[in-house]
mmCIF file of C-alpha atoms and ligand atoms in Angstrom:
data_model
loop_
_atom_site.group_PDB
_atom_site.id
_atom_site.type_symbol
_atom_site.label_atom_id
_atom_site.label_comp_id
_atom_site.label_asym_id
_atom_site.label_seq_id
_atom_site.Cartn_x
_atom_site.Cartn_y
_atom_site.Cartn_z
ATOM 1 C CA UNK X 21 -30.063 46.441 2.073
ATOM 2 C CA UNK X 22 -27.776 45.118 4.774
ATOM 3 C CA UNK X 23 -24.663 43.751 3.126
ATOM 4 C CA UNK X 24 -23.335 41.840 6.120
ATOM 5 C CA UNK X 25 -26.053 39.160 5.947
ATOM 6 C CA UNK X 26 -25.235 37.550 2.573
ATOM 7 C CA UNK X 27 -21.581 37.977 3.437
ATOM 8 C CA UNK X 28 -22.126 35.833 6.519
ATOM 9 C CA UNK X 29 -23.874 33.194 4.412
ATOM 10 C CA UNK X 30 -20.910 33.010 2.113
ATOM 11 C CA UNK X 31 -18.471 32.914 4.964
ATOM 12 C CA UNK X 32 -20.451 30.195 6.726
ATOM 13 C CA UNK X 33 -20.760 28.213 3.496
ATOM 14 C CA UNK X 34 -17.033 28.474 2.893
ATOM 15 C CA UNK X 35 -16.313 27.498 6.487
ATOM 16 C CA UNK X 36 -18.569 24.428 6.249
ATOM 17 C CA UNK X 37 -16.960 23.348 3.003
ATOM 18 C CA UNK X 38 -13.549 23.588 4.621
ATOM 19 C CA UNK X 39 -14.823 21.420 7.446
ATOM 20 C CA UNK X 40 -16.087 18.727 5.062
ATOM 21 C CA UNK X 41 -12.870 18.827 3.060
ATOM 22 C CA UNK X 42 -10.865 18.388 6.257
ATOM 23 C CA UNK X 43 -12.912 15.383 7.354
ATOM 24 C CA UNK X 44 -12.640 13.858 3.887
ATOM 25 C CA UNK X 45 -8.872 14.425 3.808
ATOM 26 C CA UNK X 46 -8.564 12.833 7.234
ATOM 27 C CA UNK X 47 -10.417 9.686 6.112
ATOM 28 C CA UNK X 48 -8.166 9.519 3.030
ATOM 29 C CA UNK X 49 -5.044 10.019 5.106
ATOM 30 C CA UNK X 50 -6.119 7.338 7.551
ATOM 31 C CA UNK X 51 -6.492 4.875 4.699
ATOM 32 C CA UNK X 52 -3.067 5.705 3.269
ATOM 33 C CA UNK X 53 -1.549 5.638 6.742
ATOM 34 C CA UNK X 54 -2.644 2.123 7.496
ATOM 35 C CA UNK X 55 -6.334 2.325 8.323
ATOM 36 C CA UNK X 56 -5.768 4.342 11.478
ATOM 37 C CA UNK X 57 -3.787 1.448 13.019
ATOM 38 C CA UNK X 58 -0.332 2.865 12.543
ATOM 39 C CA UNK X 59 1.852 3.009 15.637
ATOM 40 C CA UNK X 60 5.277 4.543 15.926
ATOM 41 C CA UNK X 61 7.652 2.031 14.361
ATOM 42 C CA UNK X 62 10.342 0.524 16.579
ATOM 43 C CA UNK X 63 13.551 0.519 14.510
ATOM 44 C CA UNK X 64 15.003 -2.345 16.580
ATOM 45 C CA UNK X 65 12.330 -4.630 15.117
ATOM 46 C CA UNK X 66 13.342 -4.011 11.543
ATOM 47 C CA UNK X 67 14.709 -6.795 9.349
ATOM 48 C CA UNK X 68 17.273 -4.658 7.553
ATOM 49 C CA UNK X 69 15.750 -5.835 4.273
ATOM 50 C CA UNK X 70 16.814 -9.473 4.741
ATOM 51 C CA UNK X 71 14.667 -11.846 2.720
ATOM 52 C CA UNK X 72 15.695 -15.348 1.588
ATOM 53 C CA UNK X 73 12.217 -16.597 0.683
ATOM 54 C CA UNK X 74 11.187 -16.398 -2.980
ATOM 55 C CA UNK X 75 8.714 -13.569 -3.700
ATOM 56 C CA UNK X 76 6.715 -14.234 -6.886
ATOM 57 C CA UNK X 77 4.147 -12.262 -8.852
ATOM 58 C CA UNK X 78 1.143 -13.873 -10.532
ATOM 59 C CA UNK X 79 2.362 -17.475 -10.220
ATOM 60 C CA UNK X 80 0.197 -20.232 -11.762
ATOM 61 C CA UNK X 81 -1.388 -22.986 -9.686
ATOM 62 C CA UNK X 82 0.706 -25.573 -11.571
ATOM 63 C CA UNK X 83 3.895 -23.697 -10.696
ATOM 64 C CA UNK X 84 2.817 -23.367 -7.070
ATOM 65 C CA UNK X 85 2.106 -27.102 -6.794
ATOM 66 C CA UNK X 86 5.322 -28.188 -8.474
ATOM 67 C CA UNK X 87 7.724 -25.838 -6.759
ATOM 68 C CA UNK X 88 6.308 -24.986 -3.315
ATOM 69 C CA UNK X 89 3.172 -26.758 -2.098
ATOM 70 C CA UNK X 90 5.111 -29.652 -0.537
ATOM 71 C CA UNK X 91 8.623 -28.296 -0.438
ATOM 72 C CA UNK X 92 9.066 -24.778 0.930
ATOM 73 C CA UNK X 93 7.624 -21.394 1.811
ATOM 74 C CA UNK X 94 6.951 -18.747 -0.803
ATOM 75 C CA UNK X 95 5.553 -15.210 -0.818
ATOM 76 C CA UNK X 96 2.891 -14.622 -3.441
ATOM 77 C CA UNK X 97 1.728 -11.364 -4.929
ATOM 78 C CA UNK X 98 -1.145 -10.598 -7.236
ATOM 79 C CA UNK X 99 -3.262 -13.586 -6.158
ATOM 80 C CA UNK X 100 -6.293 -11.574 -5.076
ATOM 81 C CA UNK X 101 -7.403 -7.995 -4.641
ATOM 82 C CA UNK X 102 -8.561 -7.315 -1.085
ATOM 83 C CA UNK X 103 -8.859 -3.536 -1.350
ATOM 84 C CA UNK X 104 -12.462 -3.517 -0.197
ATOM 85 C CA UNK X 105 -11.768 -5.896 2.686
ATOM 86 C CA UNK X 106 -8.830 -3.693 3.705
ATOM 87 C CA UNK X 107 -11.109 -0.655 3.877
ATOM 88 C CA UNK X 108 -13.553 -2.577 6.076
ATOM 89 C CA UNK X 109 -10.669 -3.391 8.440
ATOM 90 C CA UNK X 110 -9.846 0.235 9.265
ATOM 91 C CA UNK X 111 -9.710 0.886 12.998
ATOM 92 C CA UNK X 112 -12.746 3.144 12.875
ATOM 93 C CA UNK X 113 -14.818 0.628 10.948
ATOM 94 C CA UNK X 114 -13.891 -2.422 13.026
ATOM 95 C CA UNK X 115 -14.597 -0.538 16.271
ATOM 96 C CA UNK X 116 -17.951 0.615 14.958
ATOM 97 C CA UNK X 117 -19.016 -2.837 13.724
ATOM 98 C CA UNK X 118 -17.361 -5.093 16.313
ATOM 99 C CA UNK X 119 -16.433 -2.899 19.284
ATOM 100 C CA UNK X 120 -19.080 -4.446 21.530
ATOM 101 C CA UNK X 121 -18.461 -8.046 20.467
ATOM 102 C CA UNK X 122 -16.554 -10.382 22.711
ATOM 103 C CA UNK X 123 -13.244 -11.647 21.371
ATOM 104 C CA UNK X 124 -11.127 -14.462 22.796
ATOM 105 C CA UNK X 125 -7.474 -13.615 23.433
ATOM 106 C CA UNK X 126 -4.725 -16.264 23.678
ATOM 107 C CA UNK X 127 -1.350 -16.076 25.355
ATOM 108 C CA UNK X 128 1.452 -15.808 22.827
ATOM 109 C CA UNK X 129 3.496 -18.833 23.960
ATOM 110 C CA UNK X 130 4.100 -22.161 22.313
ATOM 111 C CA UNK X 131 2.179 -24.691 24.414
ATOM 112 C CA UNK X 132 -0.122 -23.490 27.149
ATOM 113 C CA UNK X 133 -2.716 -21.286 25.608
ATOM 114 C CA UNK X 134 -4.470 -19.376 28.358
ATOM 115 C CA UNK X 135 -7.651 -17.759 26.981
ATOM 116 C CA UNK X 136 -9.254 -14.499 28.080
ATOM 117 C CA UNK X 137 -12.531 -12.993 26.807
ATOM 118 C CA UNK X 138 -12.860 -9.193 26.467
ATOM 119 C CA UNK X 139 -14.828 -6.856 24.215
ATOM 120 C CA UNK X 140 -13.060 -5.973 20.977
ATOM 121 C CA UNK X 141 -13.086 -2.309 22.062
ATOM 122 C CA UNK X 142 -11.395 -3.155 25.340
ATOM 123 C CA UNK X 143 -8.770 -5.165 23.459
ATOM 124 C CA UNK X 144 -8.027 -2.248 21.130
ATOM 125 C CA UNK X 145 -7.974 0.333 23.922
ATOM 126 C CA UNK X 146 -6.162 -1.587 26.666
ATOM 127 C CA UNK X 147 -4.244 -4.536 25.220
ATOM 128 C CA UNK X 148 -3.174 -3.370 21.780
ATOM 129 C CA UNK X 149 0.096 -1.666 22.518
ATOM 130 C CA UNK X 150 3.721 -2.144 21.540
ATOM 131 C CA UNK X 151 5.167 -5.148 23.334
ATOM 132 C CA UNK X 152 7.765 -4.567 26.039
ATOM 133 C CA UNK X 153 11.105 -6.198 25.225
ATOM 134 C CA UNK X 154 11.147 -8.157 28.487
ATOM 135 C CA UNK X 155 7.527 -9.418 28.421
ATOM 136 C CA UNK X 156 7.075 -13.197 28.422
ATOM 137 C CA UNK X 157 5.006 -14.900 25.745
ATOM 138 C CA UNK X 158 2.845 -16.637 28.347
ATOM 139 C CA UNK X 159 2.060 -13.234 29.915
ATOM 140 C CA UNK X 160 1.117 -11.528 26.626
ATOM 141 C CA UNK X 161 -2.453 -11.629 25.336
ATOM 142 C CA UNK X 162 -2.967 -11.653 21.608
ATOM 143 C CA UNK X 163 -6.085 -11.536 19.423
ATOM 144 C CA UNK X 164 -5.697 -14.089 16.679
ATOM 145 C CA UNK X 165 -7.995 -16.966 15.800
ATOM 146 C CA UNK X 166 -10.831 -18.285 17.966
ATOM 147 C CA UNK X 167 -13.050 -16.003 15.867
ATOM 148 C CA UNK X 168 -16.790 -16.331 16.203
ATOM 149 C CA UNK X 169 -17.459 -17.128 12.541
ATOM 150 C CA UNK X 170 -21.150 -16.218 12.879
ATOM 151 C CA UNK X 171 -20.558 -12.751 14.305
ATOM 152 C CA UNK X 172 -17.683 -11.932 11.948
ATOM 153 C CA UNK X 173 -19.298 -13.574 8.900
ATOM 154 C CA UNK X 174 -20.266 -10.224 7.364
ATOM 155 C CA UNK X 175 -16.623 -9.101 7.371
ATOM 156 C CA UNK X 176 -15.019 -12.456 6.494
ATOM 157 C CA UNK X 177 -17.338 -12.907 3.497
ATOM 158 C CA UNK X 178 -15.612 -9.873 1.929
ATOM 159 C CA UNK X 179 -12.189 -11.526 2.135
ATOM 160 C CA UNK X 180 -10.879 -13.227 -1.007
ATOM 161 C CA UNK X 181 -8.645 -16.041 0.258
ATOM 162 C CA UNK X 182 -5.696 -17.229 -1.848
ATOM 163 C CA UNK X 183 -7.302 -19.268 -4.647
ATOM 164 C CA UNK X 184 -4.847 -22.189 -4.268
ATOM 165 C CA UNK X 185 -5.804 -25.192 -2.161
ATOM 166 C CA UNK X 186 -4.224 -28.589 -1.643
ATOM 167 C CA UNK X 187 -5.975 -31.908 -2.388
ATOM 168 C CA UNK X 188 -8.176 -33.247 0.438
ATOM 169 C CA UNK X 189 -8.101 -30.050 2.486
ATOM 170 C CA UNK X 190 -10.666 -27.435 3.438
ATOM 171 C CA UNK X 191 -10.043 -23.805 4.331
ATOM 172 C CA UNK X 192 -10.379 -22.342 7.824
ATOM 173 C CA UNK X 193 -9.988 -18.625 8.453
ATOM 174 C CA UNK X 194 -8.302 -16.969 11.442
ATOM 175 C CA UNK X 195 -8.342 -13.204 11.832
ATOM 176 C CA UNK X 196 -6.286 -11.067 14.172
ATOM 177 C CA UNK X 197 -5.119 -7.608 15.212
ATOM 178 C CA UNK X 198 -1.938 -7.178 17.264
ATOM 179 C CA UNK X 199 0.529 -4.575 18.466
ATOM 180 C CA UNK X 200 4.042 -3.814 17.255
ATOM 181 C CA UNK X 201 6.567 -6.259 18.696
ATOM 182 C CA UNK X 202 4.016 -8.988 19.363
ATOM 183 C CA UNK X 203 4.058 -12.296 17.561
ATOM 184 C CA UNK X 204 3.716 -16.024 17.942
ATOM 185 C CA UNK X 205 6.842 -17.959 18.937
ATOM 186 C CA UNK X 206 7.963 -21.122 17.119
ATOM 187 C CA UNK X 207 5.362 -23.814 16.554
ATOM 188 C CA UNK X 208 4.121 -25.920 13.655
ATOM 189 C CA UNK X 209 0.871 -27.303 12.233
ATOM 190 C CA UNK X 210 -0.677 -28.015 8.839
ATOM 191 C CA UNK X 211 -0.090 -25.937 5.691
ATOM 192 C CA UNK X 212 -1.656 -22.554 5.034
ATOM 193 C CA UNK X 213 -1.424 -18.961 3.954
ATOM 194 C CA UNK X 214 -0.989 -15.753 5.921
ATOM 195 C CA UNK X 215 -1.874 -12.341 4.547
ATOM 196 C CA UNK X 216 -1.232 -8.916 6.058
ATOM 197 C CA UNK X 217 -4.076 -6.419 5.671
ATOM 198 C CA UNK X 218 -2.433 -3.508 7.515
ATOM 199 C CA UNK X 219 1.084 -3.259 8.929
ATOM 200 C CA UNK X 220 4.112 -5.495 8.363
ATOM 201 C CA UNK X 221 4.790 -8.991 9.674
ATOM 202 C CA UNK X 222 8.216 -10.576 9.816
ATOM 203 C CA UNK X 223 8.356 -14.367 9.396
ATOM 204 C CA UNK X 224 10.961 -16.941 10.471
ATOM 205 C CA UNK X 225 10.723 -20.521 9.233
ATOM 206 C CA UNK X 226 12.638 -23.790 9.585
ATOM 207 C CA UNK X 227 11.992 -27.105 7.803
ATOM 208 C CA UNK X 228 10.262 -29.851 9.841
ATOM 209 C CA UNK X 229 13.539 -31.695 10.542
ATOM 210 C CA UNK X 230 15.392 -28.588 11.786
ATOM 211 C CA UNK X 231 13.787 -27.656 15.098
ATOM 212 C CA UNK X 232 15.021 -24.239 16.288
ATOM 213 C CA UNK X 233 16.182 -23.658 19.872
ATOM 214 C CA UNK X 234 13.691 -21.608 21.841
ATOM 215 C CA UNK X 235 12.058 -21.482 25.256
ATOM 216 C CA UNK X 236 8.322 -22.150 24.887
ATOM 217 C CA UNK X 237 7.387 -19.153 27.089
ATOM 218 C CA UNK X 238 9.814 -16.759 25.495
ATOM 219 C CA UNK X 239 8.201 -14.108 23.287
ATOM 220 C CA UNK X 240 9.014 -13.924 19.610
ATOM 221 C CA UNK X 241 10.562 -10.535 20.276
ATOM 222 C CA UNK X 242 12.911 -11.892 22.892
ATOM 223 C CA UNK X 243 13.930 -14.771 20.552
ATOM 224 C CA UNK X 244 14.759 -12.179 17.893
ATOM 225 C CA UNK X 245 16.729 -9.974 20.288
ATOM 226 C CA UNK X 246 18.572 -12.753 22.130
ATOM 227 C CA UNK X 247 18.786 -15.957 20.095
ATOM 228 C CA UNK X 248 18.493 -14.872 16.485
ATOM 229 C CA UNK X 249 21.581 -12.683 16.518
ATOM 230 C CA UNK X 250 23.804 -15.519 17.760
ATOM 231 C CA UNK X 251 22.792 -18.073 15.107
ATOM 232 C CA UNK X 252 25.486 -19.331 12.747
ATOM 233 C CA UNK X 253 24.964 -19.249 9.012
ATOM 234 C CA UNK X 254 23.842 -22.905 8.955
ATOM 235 C CA UNK X 255 21.420 -22.284 11.823
ATOM 236 C CA UNK X 256 19.828 -19.254 10.136
ATOM 237 C CA UNK X 257 16.111 -19.374 9.382
ATOM 238 C CA UNK X 258 14.294 -18.634 6.190
ATOM 239 C CA UNK X 259 12.925 -15.158 6.792
ATOM 240 C CA UNK X 260 11.149 -12.246 5.176
ATOM 241 C CA UNK X 261 8.729 -9.418 6.015
ATOM 242 C CA UNK X 262 5.330 -9.394 4.357
ATOM 243 C CA UNK X 263 3.301 -6.277 3.627
ATOM 244 C CA UNK X 264 -0.294 -5.622 2.553
ATOM 245 C CA UNK X 265 -1.041 -7.421 -0.708
ATOM 246 C CA UNK X 266 1.487 -10.194 -0.020
ATOM 247 C CA UNK X 267 0.620 -13.718 1.066
ATOM 248 C CA UNK X 268 3.074 -16.095 2.693
ATOM 249 C CA UNK X 269 2.575 -19.841 2.143
ATOM 250 C CA UNK X 270 3.944 -22.271 4.746
ATOM 251 C CA UNK X 271 3.995 -26.008 3.964
ATOM 252 C CA UNK X 272 2.898 -28.770 6.319
ATOM 253 C CA UNK X 273 4.769 -29.012 9.653
ATOM 254 C CA UNK X 274 7.283 -26.233 8.986
ATOM 255 C CA UNK X 275 8.402 -24.500 12.189
ATOM 256 C CA UNK X 276 7.484 -20.830 12.144
ATOM 257 C CA UNK X 277 7.462 -17.735 14.348
ATOM 258 C CA UNK X 278 6.149 -14.274 13.558
ATOM 259 C CA UNK X 279 6.913 -10.727 14.680
ATOM 260 C CA UNK X 280 4.599 -7.803 13.924
ATOM 261 C CA UNK X 281 6.757 -4.811 13.020
ATOM 262 C CA UNK X 282 3.762 -2.449 13.257
ATOM 263 C CA UNK X 283 0.312 -2.683 14.730
ATOM 264 C CA UNK X 284 -1.024 -5.199 12.233
ATOM 265 C CA UNK X 285 -4.295 -6.603 10.961
ATOM 266 C CA UNK X 286 -3.848 -10.048 9.432
ATOM 267 C CA UNK X 287 -5.723 -13.098 8.292
ATOM 268 C CA UNK X 288 -4.636 -16.703 7.839
ATOM 269 C CA UNK X 289 -6.172 -19.424 5.730
ATOM 270 C CA UNK X 290 -5.332 -22.836 7.165
ATOM 271 C CA UNK X 291 -5.641 -25.864 4.903
ATOM 272 C CA UNK X 292 -6.861 -28.587 7.262
HETATM 273 C C1 NAG S 326 0.154 -9.471 -12.397
HETATM 274 O O1 NAG S 326 -1.208 -9.438 -12.800
HETATM 275 C C2 NAG S 326 -1.797 -8.155 -12.687
HETATM 276 C C3 NAG S 326 -3.273 -8.286 -12.980
HETATM 277 O O2 NAG S 326 -3.517 -9.218 -13.989
HETATM 278 C C4 NAG S 326 -1.074 -7.193 -13.637
HETATM 279 O O3 NAG S 326 -1.621 -5.911 -13.534
HETATM 280 C C5 NAG S 326 0.405 -7.153 -13.272
HETATM 281 O O4 NAG S 326 1.113 -6.356 -14.204
HETATM 282 C C6 NAG S 326 1.012 -8.542 -13.243
HETATM 283 N N1 NAG S 326 2.356 -8.454 -12.713
HETATM 284 C C7 NAG S 326 3.397 -9.090 -13.278
HETATM 285 C C8 NAG S 326 4.738 -8.842 -12.657
HETATM 286 O O5 NAG S 326 3.284 -9.842 -14.225
HETATM 287 C C1 NAG S 327 5.380 -17.561 32.396
HETATM 288 O O1 NAG S 327 6.511 -18.400 32.196
HETATM 289 C C2 NAG S 327 7.561 -18.160 33.133
HETATM 290 C C3 NAG S 327 8.785 -18.969 32.660
HETATM 291 O O2 NAG S 327 8.412 -20.210 32.123
HETATM 292 C C4 NAG S 327 7.061 -18.508 34.520
HETATM 293 O O3 NAG S 327 8.084 -18.286 35.453
HETATM 294 C C5 NAG S 327 5.850 -17.629 34.840
HETATM 295 O O4 NAG S 327 5.302 -17.985 36.074
HETATM 296 C C6 NAG S 327 4.778 -17.777 33.772
HETATM 297 N N1 NAG S 327 3.695 -16.807 33.987
HETATM 298 C C7 NAG S 327 2.409 -17.179 34.100
HETATM 299 C C8 NAG S 327 1.398 -16.067 34.254
HETATM 300 O O5 NAG S 327 2.030 -18.333 34.099
HETATM 301 C C1 NAG S 328 5.229 -21.801 30.633
HETATM 302 O O1 NAG S 328 4.188 -21.093 31.264
HETATM 303 C C2 NAG S 328 3.131 -21.929 31.708
HETATM 304 C C3 NAG S 328 1.992 -21.109 32.265
HETATM 305 O O2 NAG S 328 1.963 -19.834 31.739
HETATM 306 C C4 NAG S 328 3.660 -22.861 32.775
HETATM 307 O O3 NAG S 328 2.632 -23.733 33.203
HETATM 308 C C5 NAG S 328 4.799 -23.687 32.173
HETATM 309 O O4 NAG S 328 5.412 -24.489 33.186
HETATM 310 C C6 NAG S 328 5.889 -22.788 31.577
HETATM 311 N N1 NAG S 328 6.844 -23.609 30.846
HETATM 312 C C7 NAG S 328 8.131 -23.628 31.095
HETATM 313 C C8 NAG S 328 8.970 -24.564 30.286
HETATM 314 O O5 NAG S 328 8.651 -22.897 31.932
HETATM 315 C C1 NAG S 329 -21.084 -16.708 18.341
HETATM 316 O O1 NAG S 329 -21.968 -15.617 18.297
HETATM 317 C C2 NAG S 329 -23.326 -15.975 18.324
HETATM 318 C C3 NAG S 329 -24.155 -14.723 18.087
HETATM 319 O O2 NAG S 329 -23.768 -13.670 18.957
HETATM 320 C C4 NAG S 329 -23.628 -16.638 19.668
HETATM 321 O O3 NAG S 329 -25.003 -17.042 19.723
HETATM 322 C C5 NAG S 329 -22.738 -17.877 19.810
HETATM 323 O O4 NAG S 329 -22.907 -18.452 21.090
HETATM 324 C C6 NAG S 329 -21.278 -17.503 19.630
HETATM 325 N N1 NAG S 329 -20.469 -18.744 19.550
HETATM 326 C C7 NAG S 329 -19.421 -18.952 20.332
HETATM 327 C C8 NAG S 329 -18.713 -20.243 20.139
HETATM 328 O O5 NAG S 329 -19.060 -18.135 21.170
#
């Protein structure tokens, strides 16, 4: 009998188990940490908890139509459960499934959308970084919208959009991933919903008849750092930060700008 042999088996078995447990714990941690997308938060981006948009749980369609659909933004909770979709949007999973696909990036300014095609992997590795405070919107490339609905169909089919629609409209989905400090400067279009899957997104809105002052090539970040702080009380926007599980509704033609506080994964449902 040589006792060291079975001992080695046990040691190796124990060692392997530890390895598996570590990998499992890492996957779990990644999920809790924001799907592996988390970047170091920039405290200057924070909203200090300001929120003057109603945040409502489990609102009925009737309530939504009467109080918000045609009159003002609202943040809705409890509309849908996108836990599974969220898991599919982890960094590891999206890179595995879509890393080699071509995505179309747009400049983050108000009018002139320059478009650039790169692989999703290249976007994540080379473009997805915290935005510099002095970068211009027209020089910043952003992945949002212009999604190839055929290639991304498998993922998008797992998304439960907000169940509310408006009469005579159809839904169109736009998906994006963007770095901390990026965002789209003020613009307007038809009504829709925006949901954050990972990260946090700060929103600024003005009614259609109250156009904010902004330079069309200025980044959202630079508007927040330079213009926002000098607004008077009457000039102040409606604003709030949305987090995973929350959906912001914006009515037709409302001016809006966004600022991603973290690296964020997000999806919008436009009612066209
Ligand atoms: C909203 O609905 C969910 C699911 O039906 C329920 O678990 C939750 O308690 C509700 N929240 C409120 C504030 O009513
Ligand atoms: C971006 O906009 C600024 C100011 O409007 C302009 O000076 C600059 O040339 C633009 N950059 C590009 C790449 O077009
Ligand atoms: C914004 O940038 C675009 C190109 O990036 C340029 O053509 C345009 O003139 C700039 N607009 C202003 C108002 O400077
Ligand atoms: C979308 O992807 C499919 C499959 O890869 C491709 O055949 C098609 O040309 C793409 N459509 C656009 C608009 O790029």
